[in-house]
XYZ file of C-alpha atoms in Angstrom:
722
model
C 128.167 -7.156 -22.832
C 129.555 -7.582 -19.304
C 126.162 -6.656 -17.814
C 124.463 -9.238 -20.053
C 126.892 -11.973 -18.892
C 126.257 -11.177 -15.235
C 122.489 -11.398 -15.732
C 122.861 -14.751 -17.501
C 124.995 -16.083 -14.643
C 122.439 -14.864 -12.094
C 119.629 -16.585 -13.988
C 121.618 -19.849 -14.149
C 122.426 -19.665 -10.424
C 118.779 -19.005 -9.522
C 117.634 -21.942 -11.644
C 120.164 -24.321 -10.073
C 119.227 -23.131 -6.563
C 115.519 -23.718 -7.132
C 116.149 -27.222 -8.510
C 118.419 -28.111 -5.575
C 116.022 -26.826 -2.926
C 113.065 -28.763 -4.279
C 114.734 -32.208 -4.731
C 112.168 -32.806 -7.471
C 112.588 -32.504 -11.207
C 111.133 -29.177 -12.297
C 110.559 -28.048 -15.914
C 112.112 -24.746 -16.929
C 108.853 -22.780 -17.202
C 107.943 -23.803 -13.647
C 111.416 -22.891 -12.356
C 110.823 -19.475 -13.914
C 107.575 -19.052 -11.959
C 109.445 -19.654 -8.687
C 112.162 -17.233 -9.783
C 109.476 -14.632 -10.568
C 108.017 -15.020 -7.071
C 104.549 -16.231 -8.129
C 105.134 -19.562 -6.335
C 107.060 -20.400 -3.161
C 109.069 -23.489 -2.268
C 107.157 -23.773 1.026
C 103.979 -24.438 -0.973
C 102.321 -21.049 -0.495
C 101.401 -18.634 -3.285
C 104.349 -16.312 -3.876
C 104.297 -12.639 -2.991
C 103.952 -11.884 -6.710
C 101.171 -14.414 -7.363
C 98.382 -13.208 -9.669
C 95.581 -14.585 -11.820
C 93.194 -13.076 -14.330
C 89.418 -13.337 -14.247
C 86.234 -12.387 -16.113
C 82.648 -11.314 -15.584
C 80.147 -12.947 -17.970
C 76.685 -11.602 -18.788
C 75.054 -14.205 -21.014
C 71.622 -14.627 -22.537
C 70.783 -17.918 -24.250
C 67.700 -19.283 -25.982
C 67.162 -23.032 -26.408
C 64.676 -24.317 -28.988
C 63.920 -27.920 -27.929
C 61.868 -28.632 -31.045
C 64.676 -27.618 -33.426
C 67.381 -28.695 -30.951
C 69.307 -25.475 -31.424
C 70.966 -22.927 -29.138
C 71.410 -19.212 -29.764
C 73.253 -16.886 -27.416
C 74.668 -13.446 -26.863
C 77.061 -12.248 -24.218
C 79.297 -9.551 -22.809
C 82.586 -10.567 -21.185
C 84.603 -8.164 -19.069
C 88.155 -9.515 -18.891
C 90.533 -8.254 -16.180
C 94.300 -8.262 -16.651
C 95.678 -8.710 -13.134
C 99.051 -9.870 -14.444
C 102.205 -7.737 -14.616
C 102.274 -8.355 -18.385
C 101.159 -6.190 -21.261
C 98.877 -8.500 -23.233
C 99.001 -8.049 -27.005
C 97.008 -11.109 -28.092
C 94.094 -13.133 -26.753
C 92.638 -16.637 -26.962
C 88.892 -17.302 -26.980
C 87.518 -20.829 -26.852
C 84.678 -22.211 -28.953
C 84.453 -25.655 -27.383
C 81.498 -26.768 -29.505
C 83.712 -26.719 -32.587
C 84.721 -30.115 -31.195
C 81.651 -31.217 -33.189
C 82.729 -29.444 -36.361
C 83.114 -31.677 -39.399
C 86.772 -32.542 -39.862
C 87.825 -31.442 -36.345
C 90.517 -33.407 -34.531
C 89.015 -35.639 -31.818
C 90.164 -38.419 -29.506
C 87.002 -40.433 -30.110
C 84.418 -41.073 -32.807
C 81.072 -39.264 -32.764
C 77.644 -39.998 -34.153
C 77.699 -38.412 -37.660
C 74.301 -36.835 -36.884
C 75.982 -34.693 -34.212
C 78.541 -33.182 -36.576
C 77.895 -29.694 -37.945
C 79.610 -26.845 -39.757
C 80.899 -25.303 -36.555
C 79.742 -22.625 -34.147
C 78.265 -19.724 -36.101
C 79.927 -16.707 -34.500
C 77.964 -13.761 -35.870
C 79.490 -11.094 -33.616
C 82.895 -10.644 -32.014
C 83.900 -7.174 -30.879
C 86.489 -5.997 -28.357
C 86.130 -2.580 -26.773
C 83.629 -1.698 -29.487
C 85.867 -2.714 -32.409
C 84.417 -5.325 -34.779
C 87.012 -8.101 -35.065
C 84.890 -10.091 -37.532
C 85.953 -7.553 -40.148
C 89.612 -7.687 -39.061
C 90.519 -10.946 -40.816
C 94.258 -10.336 -40.531
C 93.945 -10.148 -36.745
C 91.824 -13.235 -36.213
C 92.369 -16.877 -37.021
C 90.998 -20.131 -35.683
C 92.981 -23.188 -34.715
C 90.804 -26.114 -33.644
C 88.539 -24.936 -30.844
C 90.581 -21.774 -30.200
C 90.180 -18.329 -31.740
C 93.555 -16.552 -31.748
C 93.420 -12.751 -31.772
C 96.039 -10.046 -32.243
C 94.680 -7.149 -30.222
C 94.379 -3.723 -31.836
C 94.732 -2.075 -28.430
C 97.157 -3.765 -26.049
C 95.862 -4.625 -22.579
C 98.131 -3.145 -19.930
C 98.500 -4.461 -16.361
C 95.463 -3.514 -14.273
C 93.304 -2.791 -17.318
C 90.158 -4.529 -18.538
C 88.623 -5.174 -21.935
C 85.044 -5.824 -23.036
C 84.286 -8.680 -25.425
C 80.844 -8.846 -27.061
C 79.697 -12.000 -28.842
C 76.697 -13.553 -30.563
C 76.644 -17.172 -31.645
C 74.543 -20.261 -32.373
C 74.929 -24.003 -32.994
C 72.854 -27.185 -33.253
C 72.780 -29.172 -29.994
C 74.682 -32.452 -30.476
C 72.501 -35.543 -30.716
C 75.388 -37.694 -29.489
C 75.390 -36.851 -25.776
C 78.151 -39.275 -24.806
C 80.773 -36.515 -24.624
C 79.514 -34.529 -21.646
C 76.870 -32.458 -23.439
C 73.924 -32.755 -25.809
C 70.468 -34.248 -26.293
C 69.414 -36.691 -23.554
C 66.007 -37.449 -25.027
C 63.588 -35.532 -27.268
C 62.797 -32.964 -24.558
C 65.758 -33.244 -22.163
C 69.159 -31.625 -22.691
C 72.434 -31.130 -20.857
C 74.248 -28.032 -22.154
C 77.948 -27.610 -21.394
C 80.875 -25.695 -22.971
C 78.316 -23.635 -24.814
C 79.543 -20.021 -24.735
C 82.640 -18.234 -26.095
C 85.048 -18.401 -23.186
C 88.266 -16.575 -22.397
C 91.177 -18.999 -22.159
C 93.432 -19.000 -19.094
C 96.421 -16.678 -19.054
C 98.615 -17.770 -16.141
C 102.077 -17.441 -14.610
C 103.313 -20.756 -16.072
C 102.308 -20.927 -19.748
C 100.843 -17.457 -20.461
C 97.842 -18.229 -22.739
C 96.521 -21.794 -22.631
C 96.453 -22.644 -26.344
C 95.772 -26.384 -26.006
C 93.076 -27.470 -28.428
C 90.097 -29.395 -26.992
C 90.053 -32.874 -28.554
C 88.350 -34.806 -25.739
C 90.536 -34.236 -22.683
C 89.265 -32.185 -19.785
C 89.600 -28.513 -18.955
C 91.339 -25.550 -17.327
C 89.379 -22.381 -16.611
C 89.725 -19.088 -14.764
C 87.499 -18.186 -11.826
C 84.743 -15.865 -13.034
C 81.341 -14.418 -12.180
C 78.280 -15.325 -14.250
C 74.918 -13.626 -14.758
C 72.953 -15.876 -17.095
C 69.438 -15.793 -18.530
C 68.202 -19.063 -20.025
C 65.093 -18.733 -22.201
C 63.050 -21.914 -22.689
C 59.434 -22.757 -23.546
C 56.736 -23.118 -20.912
C 56.801 -26.397 -18.913
C 60.592 -26.693 -19.152
C 62.538 -26.600 -15.878
C 66.147 -25.387 -15.914
C 68.840 -26.524 -13.473
C 72.197 -24.755 -13.602
C 75.451 -23.688 -12.009
C 74.838 -21.004 -9.393
C 71.642 -19.995 -7.619
C 68.345 -19.246 -9.291
C 67.389 -15.606 -8.760
C 63.716 -15.730 -9.799
C 62.155 -19.065 -8.732
C 58.794 -17.437 -7.968
C 58.612 -16.026 -11.512
C 59.298 -19.264 -13.390
C 57.950 -22.038 -11.142
C 54.346 -22.780 -10.249
C 53.595 -21.657 -6.695
C 53.579 -25.107 -5.096
C 56.828 -26.094 -6.849
C 58.569 -22.881 -5.776
C 57.400 -23.479 -2.192
C 58.736 -27.032 -2.123
C 62.054 -25.912 -3.607
C 62.446 -23.207 -0.937
C 61.565 -25.724 1.776
C 64.059 -28.282 0.461
C 66.990 -25.849 0.762
C 66.561 -25.869 4.543
C 65.350 -29.447 5.020
C 67.216 -32.452 6.425
C 64.689 -34.750 4.720
C 64.129 -35.460 1.046
C 61.445 -33.189 -0.439
C 59.831 -34.340 -3.690
C 59.775 -30.968 -5.468
C 58.319 -32.278 -8.741
C 56.344 -35.512 -8.535
C 54.801 -37.750 -11.158
C 51.432 -36.315 -10.153
C 52.732 -32.825 -10.913
C 53.967 -33.949 -14.313
C 50.619 -35.520 -15.138
C 48.784 -32.357 -14.056
C 51.126 -30.203 -16.153
C 51.323 -27.478 -13.539
C 55.097 -27.111 -13.172
C 56.158 -23.705 -14.462
C 54.682 -20.266 -14.873
C 52.226 -19.945 -17.741
C 53.204 -18.209 -20.946
C 54.927 -18.907 -24.232
C 58.362 -18.942 -22.639
C 60.115 -18.419 -19.326
C 63.388 -16.651 -18.572
C 65.394 -18.464 -15.890
C 67.920 -16.163 -14.254
C 70.956 -17.729 -12.548
C 73.913 -16.059 -10.870
C 77.201 -17.741 -9.894
C 80.208 -16.125 -8.282
C 83.853 -17.159 -8.449
C 83.294 -20.378 -10.389
C 85.368 -21.694 -13.322
C 82.468 -22.553 -15.649
C 78.703 -22.426 -16.139
C 76.436 -25.237 -17.411
C 72.704 -25.862 -17.436
C 70.192 -28.635 -18.128
C 66.514 -28.652 -18.979
C 63.589 -31.039 -19.288
C 59.797 -30.956 -19.385
C 59.269 -34.396 -17.841
C 61.885 -34.896 -15.100
C 61.225 -35.551 -11.425
C 63.033 -33.314 -8.933
C 64.059 -34.238 -5.388
C 65.644 -31.778 -2.996
C 67.202 -31.679 0.450
C 70.084 -29.927 2.191
C 73.016 -30.618 4.467
C 74.808 -28.614 7.139
C 78.406 -28.319 5.910
C 79.897 -26.052 8.576
C 78.882 -26.532 12.215
C 80.455 -23.268 13.296
C 78.406 -21.067 10.969
C 75.496 -23.448 10.399
C 75.927 -22.964 6.635
C 73.935 -25.360 4.475
C 74.308 -26.675 0.945
C 71.117 -27.243 -1.028
C 71.062 -30.596 -2.839
C 69.004 -31.648 -5.845
C 68.471 -34.656 -8.089
C 66.635 -34.221 -11.401
C 65.810 -37.424 -13.256
C 63.698 -39.376 -15.687
C 60.870 -41.258 -13.909
C 62.153 -44.443 -15.580
C 65.532 -44.165 -13.826
C 64.787 -46.175 -10.690
C 68.374 -45.889 -9.408
C 68.020 -42.085 -9.284
C 65.315 -42.184 -6.610
C 68.075 -42.468 -3.987
C 70.563 -40.090 -5.622
C 69.534 -37.059 -3.533
C 70.296 -39.081 -0.400
C 73.595 -40.366 -1.814
C 74.556 -36.787 -2.649
C 73.607 -35.530 0.815
C 75.740 -38.166 2.542
C 78.641 -37.456 0.190
C 78.476 -33.728 0.930
C 78.378 -34.439 4.679
C 81.264 -36.913 4.512
C 83.412 -34.483 2.539
C 82.620 -31.693 4.994
C 83.274 -33.603 8.227
C 85.102 -36.899 7.591
C 87.601 -36.594 4.743
C 89.024 -34.108 3.828
C 86.861 -32.406 6.474
C 86.644 -29.170 4.485
C 83.167 -27.547 4.422
C 81.548 -28.167 1.040
C 82.547 -25.134 -1.037
C 79.281 -24.393 -2.884
C 75.802 -23.311 -1.753
C 74.039 -25.804 -4.040
C 74.744 -28.938 -6.063
C 72.420 -30.756 -8.492
C 72.844 -34.218 -10.003
C 71.111 -34.371 -13.394
C 70.135 -37.657 -15.053
C 72.022 -37.382 -18.324
C 74.668 -39.778 -19.612
C 78.007 -41.117 -18.435
C 79.494 -39.333 -15.446
C 80.876 -35.801 -15.574
C 81.397 -32.988 -13.117
C 80.807 -29.239 -13.531
C 80.712 -26.435 -10.950
C 77.637 -27.138 -8.774
C 76.292 -29.625 -11.366
C 76.771 -33.299 -12.192
C 75.754 -35.108 -15.384
C 75.207 -38.803 -14.534
C 73.661 -41.543 -16.604
C 71.376 -44.183 -15.138
C 73.398 -46.853 -13.356
C 73.037 -50.634 -13.623
C 72.719 -51.055 -9.842
C 72.631 -49.156 -6.579
C 76.348 -49.875 -6.132
C 77.205 -48.165 -9.416
C 74.841 -45.259 -8.667
C 76.602 -44.687 -5.344
C 80.054 -44.900 -6.931
C 79.437 -42.441 -9.766
C 77.483 -39.976 -7.588
C 80.094 -39.864 -4.830
C 82.983 -39.573 -7.274
C 81.494 -36.746 -9.335
C 80.270 -34.745 -6.321
C 83.764 -35.000 -4.805
C 85.045 -33.199 -7.901
C 83.471 -29.993 -6.573
C 86.712 -29.603 -4.590
C 89.053 -30.471 -7.448
C 89.186 -29.217 -10.156
C 86.706 -26.445 -9.202
C 87.355 -25.193 -5.643
C 91.040 -25.683 -6.425
C 91.494 -24.437 -9.995
C 93.344 -27.472 -11.336
C 94.781 -27.574 -14.849
C 93.223 -30.925 -15.775
C 94.759 -30.796 -19.248
C 98.240 -31.224 -17.793
C 97.629 -32.812 -14.392
C 94.395 -34.800 -14.470
C 95.611 -36.878 -11.514
C 95.265 -33.796 -9.305
C 91.476 -33.961 -9.591
C 90.667 -37.528 -10.695
C 93.049 -39.133 -8.209
C 91.659 -36.897 -5.449
C 88.066 -37.876 -6.274
C 89.019 -41.539 -6.660
C 90.545 -41.729 -3.173
C 88.540 -39.233 -1.123
C 85.141 -40.672 -2.110
C 85.955 -44.276 -1.172
C 84.833 -43.938 2.442
C 81.321 -42.699 1.735
C 80.950 -45.208 -1.113
C 81.687 -48.072 1.281
C 79.299 -46.619 3.845
C 76.406 -46.334 1.387
C 76.973 -49.732 -0.236
C 78.719 -52.380 1.865
C 79.307 -54.471 -1.248
C 81.553 -51.742 -2.687
C 85.256 -51.815 -1.833
C 86.556 -49.039 -4.105
C 89.981 -48.892 -2.478
C 90.564 -52.572 -3.250
C 89.161 -52.072 -6.731
C 91.584 -49.209 -7.444
C 94.485 -51.328 -6.239
C 93.454 -54.301 -8.381
C 93.083 -52.180 -11.531
C 96.332 -50.309 -10.972
C 98.502 -53.339 -10.231
C 97.161 -55.147 -13.310
C 98.796 -52.415 -15.449
C 101.744 -51.394 -13.277
C 105.156 -51.952 -14.777
C 103.946 -52.450 -18.329
C 105.581 -50.552 -21.179
C 102.467 -48.409 -21.658
C 102.347 -47.095 -18.086
C 103.433 -43.464 -17.749
C 104.509 -41.504 -14.658
C 101.850 -39.144 -13.341
C 103.921 -36.041 -14.041
C 103.827 -36.691 -17.789
C 101.251 -34.068 -18.900
C 98.025 -35.933 -19.560
C 97.415 -33.964 -22.744
C 100.144 -36.211 -24.208
C 97.985 -39.307 -23.641
C 94.910 -40.340 -25.589
C 91.958 -39.367 -23.390
C 90.192 -42.715 -23.898
C 93.272 -44.920 -23.487
C 93.868 -47.281 -20.597
C 97.163 -45.581 -19.756
C 95.258 -42.290 -19.356
C 92.847 -43.988 -16.929
C 95.653 -45.543 -14.891
C 97.711 -42.347 -14.605
C 94.659 -40.153 -13.903
C 92.557 -42.304 -11.554
C 94.121 -45.457 -10.179
C 97.834 -44.845 -9.607
C 97.151 -41.475 -7.905
C 94.204 -42.901 -5.963
C 96.387 -45.695 -4.585
C 99.226 -43.241 -3.863
C 96.891 -41.039 -1.793
C 95.685 -44.045 0.226
C 99.314 -44.883 1.036
C 99.967 -41.235 1.889
C 96.995 -41.129 4.266
C 98.293 -44.280 5.954
C 101.658 -42.530 6.412
C 100.170 -39.279 7.744
C 97.253 -40.685 9.726
C 93.737 -39.350 9.119
C 94.056 -36.258 11.321
C 97.308 -34.996 9.775
C 96.202 -36.027 6.260
C 93.078 -33.895 6.639
C 95.174 -31.098 8.101
C 97.394 -31.172 5.006
C 94.405 -30.891 2.673
C 92.921 -28.151 4.845
C 96.179 -26.207 4.642
C 96.242 -26.740 0.880
C 92.698 -25.350 0.742
C 93.637 -22.270 2.787
C 96.500 -21.570 0.431
C 95.042 -22.484 -2.957
C 91.227 -22.376 -2.927
C 90.111 -20.098 -5.758
C 93.604 -20.146 -7.276
C 95.556 -22.276 -9.761
C 97.771 -24.753 -7.876
C 100.234 -26.974 -9.723
C 101.638 -30.303 -8.443
C 104.598 -28.663 -6.719
C 102.253 -26.521 -4.611
C 100.585 -29.753 -3.502
C 103.901 -31.552 -2.809
C 105.438 -28.651 -0.892
C 102.296 -28.020 1.197
C 102.178 -31.668 2.274
C 105.907 -31.527 3.069
C 105.224 -28.503 5.240
C 102.406 -30.124 7.216
C 104.226 -33.461 7.588
C 107.359 -31.659 8.731
C 109.721 -33.507 6.385
C 110.799 -33.551 2.763
C 108.800 -36.377 1.196
C 110.788 -36.461 -2.040
C 111.561 -40.142 -1.339
C 107.811 -40.723 -1.869
C 106.982 -38.077 -4.510
C 109.792 -39.013 -6.869
C 109.022 -42.716 -7.396
C 105.245 -42.433 -7.253
C 104.753 -39.270 -9.326
C 107.875 -38.693 -11.455
C 109.536 -42.032 -12.179
C 108.894 -45.002 -14.402
C 108.512 -47.965 -12.082
C 106.169 -50.276 -10.239
C 105.543 -51.632 -6.732
C 106.878 -55.139 -6.060
C 107.675 -56.813 -2.753
C 108.786 -60.435 -2.493
C 109.492 -62.959 0.238
C 113.253 -63.396 0.005
C 113.900 -65.645 2.966
C 111.935 -67.472 5.669
C 113.680 -68.690 8.841
C 111.845 -70.707 11.490
C 113.766 -71.698 14.619
C 111.738 -73.056 17.529
C 109.479 -70.141 18.559
C 111.144 -67.491 16.390
C 110.045 -66.694 12.853
C 111.864 -64.246 10.579
C 110.434 -63.195 7.229
C 112.831 -61.173 5.068
C 111.031 -59.144 2.429
C 112.820 -57.652 -0.561
C 111.719 -54.392 -2.178
C 112.222 -55.147 -5.871
C 110.099 -52.371 -7.419
C 111.083 -48.731 -6.951
C 107.615 -47.581 -5.777
C 107.486 -47.799 -1.964
C 104.440 -49.421 -0.370
C 103.483 -50.425 3.170
C 104.778 -53.768 4.430
C 102.248 -56.268 5.702
C 103.318 -59.810 6.596
C 100.683 -62.313 7.703
C 101.299 -65.728 9.276
C 98.386 -68.066 8.625
C 98.343 -70.899 11.144
C 97.139 -74.456 10.749
C 93.974 -73.625 12.714
C 93.301 -70.745 10.239
C 94.023 -68.065 12.834
C 96.358 -65.270 11.734
C 99.079 -63.028 13.111
C 100.080 -59.847 11.327
C 103.110 -57.545 11.154
C 102.598 -54.070 9.633
C 104.730 -51.018 8.928
C 103.691 -48.010 6.868
C 105.581 -46.899 3.788
C 108.173 -44.915 5.789
C 110.230 -48.085 6.380
C 111.690 -47.555 2.884
C 112.461 -43.844 3.414
C 116.187 -44.399 4.007
C 116.624 -46.288 0.738
C 116.840 -49.817 2.147
C 115.710 -52.653 -0.108
C 115.148 -55.355 2.523
C 113.251 -55.578 5.776
C 112.902 -58.480 8.198
C 109.634 -59.001 10.079
C 110.023 -60.979 13.318
C 107.434 -63.087 15.140
C 107.416 -65.238 18.265
C 105.053 -68.203 18.036
C 104.733 -71.880 18.927
C 101.844 -72.461 16.534
C 102.213 -74.457 13.339
C 102.377 -72.178 10.292
C 100.354 -73.059 7.209
C 101.503 -70.142 5.004
C 103.218 -66.754 4.985
C 101.674 -63.925 2.941
C 103.074 -60.490 2.056
C 100.612 -57.692 1.216
C 96.836 -57.616 0.912
C 94.159 -56.341 -1.464
C 94.895 -52.701 -0.578
C 98.664 -52.834 -1.148
C 99.604 -52.853 -4.841
C 102.105 -55.401 -6.095
C 102.863 -55.862 -9.785
C 103.972 -59.484 -9.305
C 102.065 -61.456 -6.703
C 103.603 -64.856 -7.471
C 106.426 -64.281 -4.958
C 104.213 -62.962 -2.140
C 103.267 -66.257 -0.510
C 105.074 -69.294 0.849
C 102.882 -72.299 1.541
C 104.225 -74.640 4.221
C 101.192 -76.888 4.563
C 99.416 -77.395 1.283
C 95.666 -77.756 1.575
C 93.986 -78.779 -1.642
C 90.618 -77.241 -2.201
C 88.250 -79.735 -3.757
C 85.165 -79.058 -5.782
C 81.953 -80.697 -4.599
C 79.409 -82.568 -6.679
C 75.841 -81.344 -6.881
C 72.813 -83.577 -7.134
C 70.265 -82.922 -9.865
C 67.923 -81.538 -7.216
C 70.572 -79.148 -5.938
C 71.461 -77.950 -9.462
C 67.839 -77.046 -10.120
C 68.062 -74.380 -7.401
C 70.650 -72.399 -9.394
C 69.160 -72.692 -12.895
C 67.539 -69.496 -14.164
C 68.218 -65.864 -15.010
C 69.999 -63.368 -12.744
C 69.540 -59.683 -13.479
C 72.054 -56.957 -12.721
C 70.168 -54.425 -14.857
C 67.811 -54.602 -17.818
C 70.832 -54.892 -20.091
C 72.967 -57.154 -17.900
C 71.495 -60.615 -17.428
C 73.321 -63.828 -16.524
C 71.733 -67.146 -17.508
C 72.633 -70.376 -15.692
C 71.739 -73.758 -17.162
C 72.585 -77.421 -16.530
C 74.563 -79.459 -19.048
C 75.609 -83.071 -18.414
C 76.017 -82.768 -14.656
C 77.626 -79.317 -14.753
C 76.340 -75.777 -14.405
C 77.126 -73.290 -17.158
C 76.807 -69.516 -16.827
C 76.571 -66.966 -19.617
C 76.391 -63.177 -19.486
C 74.854 -61.440 -22.472
C 77.537 -60.902 -25.120
C 80.135 -63.142 -23.445
C 81.285 -66.752 -23.729
C 79.623 -69.449 -21.642
C 81.690 -70.639 -18.660
C 81.514 -73.685 -16.406
C 80.628 -72.850 -12.802
C 82.587 -75.049 -10.395
C 81.065 -75.414 -6.877
C 83.325 -75.499 -3.809
C 80.337 -75.292 -1.482
C 76.628 -74.704 -1.953
C 77.323 -70.966 -1.629
C 80.681 -70.515 -3.387
C 81.402 -71.142 -7.075
C 84.175 -70.157 -9.496
C 83.647 -69.395 -13.202
C 86.421 -71.280 -15.005
C 86.574 -68.914 -17.985
C 87.850 -65.917 -15.978
C 88.238 -67.279 -12.423
C 85.587 -64.902 -11.108
C 84.120 -65.945 -7.747
C 80.358 -66.204 -7.356
C 78.539 -66.331 -4.028
C 74.898 -67.455 -3.881
C 72.434 -66.354 -1.204
C 69.364 -68.331 -0.185
C 65.995 -67.338 1.252
C 64.354 -68.916 4.297
C 62.886 -71.667 2.102
C 66.286 -72.696 0.765
C 65.753 -71.202 -2.697
C 68.450 -69.126 -4.384
C 67.463 -65.445 -4.232
C 70.545 -63.747 -5.673
C 74.143 -64.109 -6.762
C 77.083 -61.870 -5.821
C 79.854 -61.484 -8.397
C 83.169 -60.845 -6.625
C 85.405 -58.897 -8.978
C 87.871 -56.030 -8.696
C 87.110 -55.324 -5.047
C 83.361 -55.131 -5.654
C 80.473 -57.451 -4.897
C 78.062 -56.966 -7.780
C 74.556 -58.236 -6.966
C 72.418 -60.083 -9.523
C 68.883 -60.916 -8.413
C 67.317 -64.173 -9.567
C 64.315 -63.283 -11.731
C 63.427 -66.640 -13.350
């Protein structure tokens, strides 16, 4: 009894010590991981760190005519943990489509089925299908009680055979794209993650994202003649499955700096794309990746190029874009992808792109997979750039870093949201994604539905606005503020150190926090706590303004608990400006007021705190106007109004119609209410219904050629077509 009491006291002391050293709230299961030595408070993997992994040998046949998939596989699972494993969890993700399954979103009834038909499941040669007392299914998870326990350092062999109808509703990351095009994800029985925090991951898949172990894949995909297959990994037999000229172009593209049109419309018309025969077997191999997906079509174009991602070694990444000939926006996607890969490798985070190949497939929505992206057609070049850059950036997180997206989606979505902004702005000057993230976040900040980022995202509905804010926008804004604090060079250095420590492993938020502390050289708990752990919002206000002769003092109060940079701008009567700026560290010591001082003899028109990149939940106290200048609308003549009347097209499905009515211009977007357009100049208008600004551009003859819609940090172009 005395020995037991001593051990309890030791455990309590260790727990208290860990909590004190971190200065961050830490759940008990995570404290236990630090006590066990699998994690370290300096942000490095602990001396006892481990993770399990698998080798997959899979063979799958797709019948496009019947829209069915049938597969068989052998999984070798390695227990690298110190634990004796007595049960196992196998995932059947496609039971998401099973009739009656729990889901976060509605599906097309035509996509629902009776579940994955698992015709074989054996472990180490023992048929578990006949062991009903040892097997049960809960949602998308099969829970097994093992006949033979799996000791540390041992492996087990899992053999499976299965089939299911391919979902016709492809809006949830996988399914039928058109009659002869398919994107196939989450398609094979997969070992769940067994880690040092939660043991087996038993979370049911209801629409959130994923958490997978790093594994090796050898996969054969069997499809009819004329179908091309794109997949995770590298194709091992291109000369066996592609027509000679297509195989040659593909090989050339992997070393080219230019865009190579691997499959052209002429090739499609000639029908000479793949090897002849009833069917072809496409063999792909991928090493140390957390998942495997593939896509196929018999009528897609294919562009290819490559990019140097490491100057020291000269290593290249091959880049592909596979798309429907009708998707005009996709004709530039290979270039967008190339520039994104280069920017990630050399600009921010300046980590060489982790994979030898990446392909963007023209499917639906926008979703990332190891070495593959599933992107729908975009309404404009600006949207095509945004979705391509964002999804390609995901190759780092959650894949190069094995993020648990189910609990911490901000660790990959926030990363992609922030890191991709630079290349997005480069490729499309009308895009200002950093300002857009700020605008979206601050519109929700401080509301009762907003959650702190450290609330596990599995607790939020995956299609809710609060999920979007906590996963994308609040973390994206936080990382922008953090980069401003660090400076680009040290910010990149912190991510590079994080990569050295955690690439190919399973980092949790504390590993990220502690690594950045280490590189910065200080404990940043004053930043981590409010931004990541606490309920709260950013809010600065002008508290006091003193002007005495040539001295101006602006006292700013920090009302919200989330610290943000301080920017104070004096706008003079002649419209010139003077600016005071301090990064977020001015609030590190806990102060709630700061006074910005200026020396000036010029007459001040207004004082403004913040800008479009600094979030503020309440902007009404951020400006003091000393000289009020009323902005007056202008009147247009009938002749002038005629220049604007007509239709403006964003995409085929997004058209704005402008008409004249009794001396006013009215604008209407399809499916929305009509709004009066008030002119403040011949170029600048405001829609009264939602206060959206519209800028019109003219050609050399004085005719309107297009309209720019200024909203959420973006300039959305709409070309005049009638």
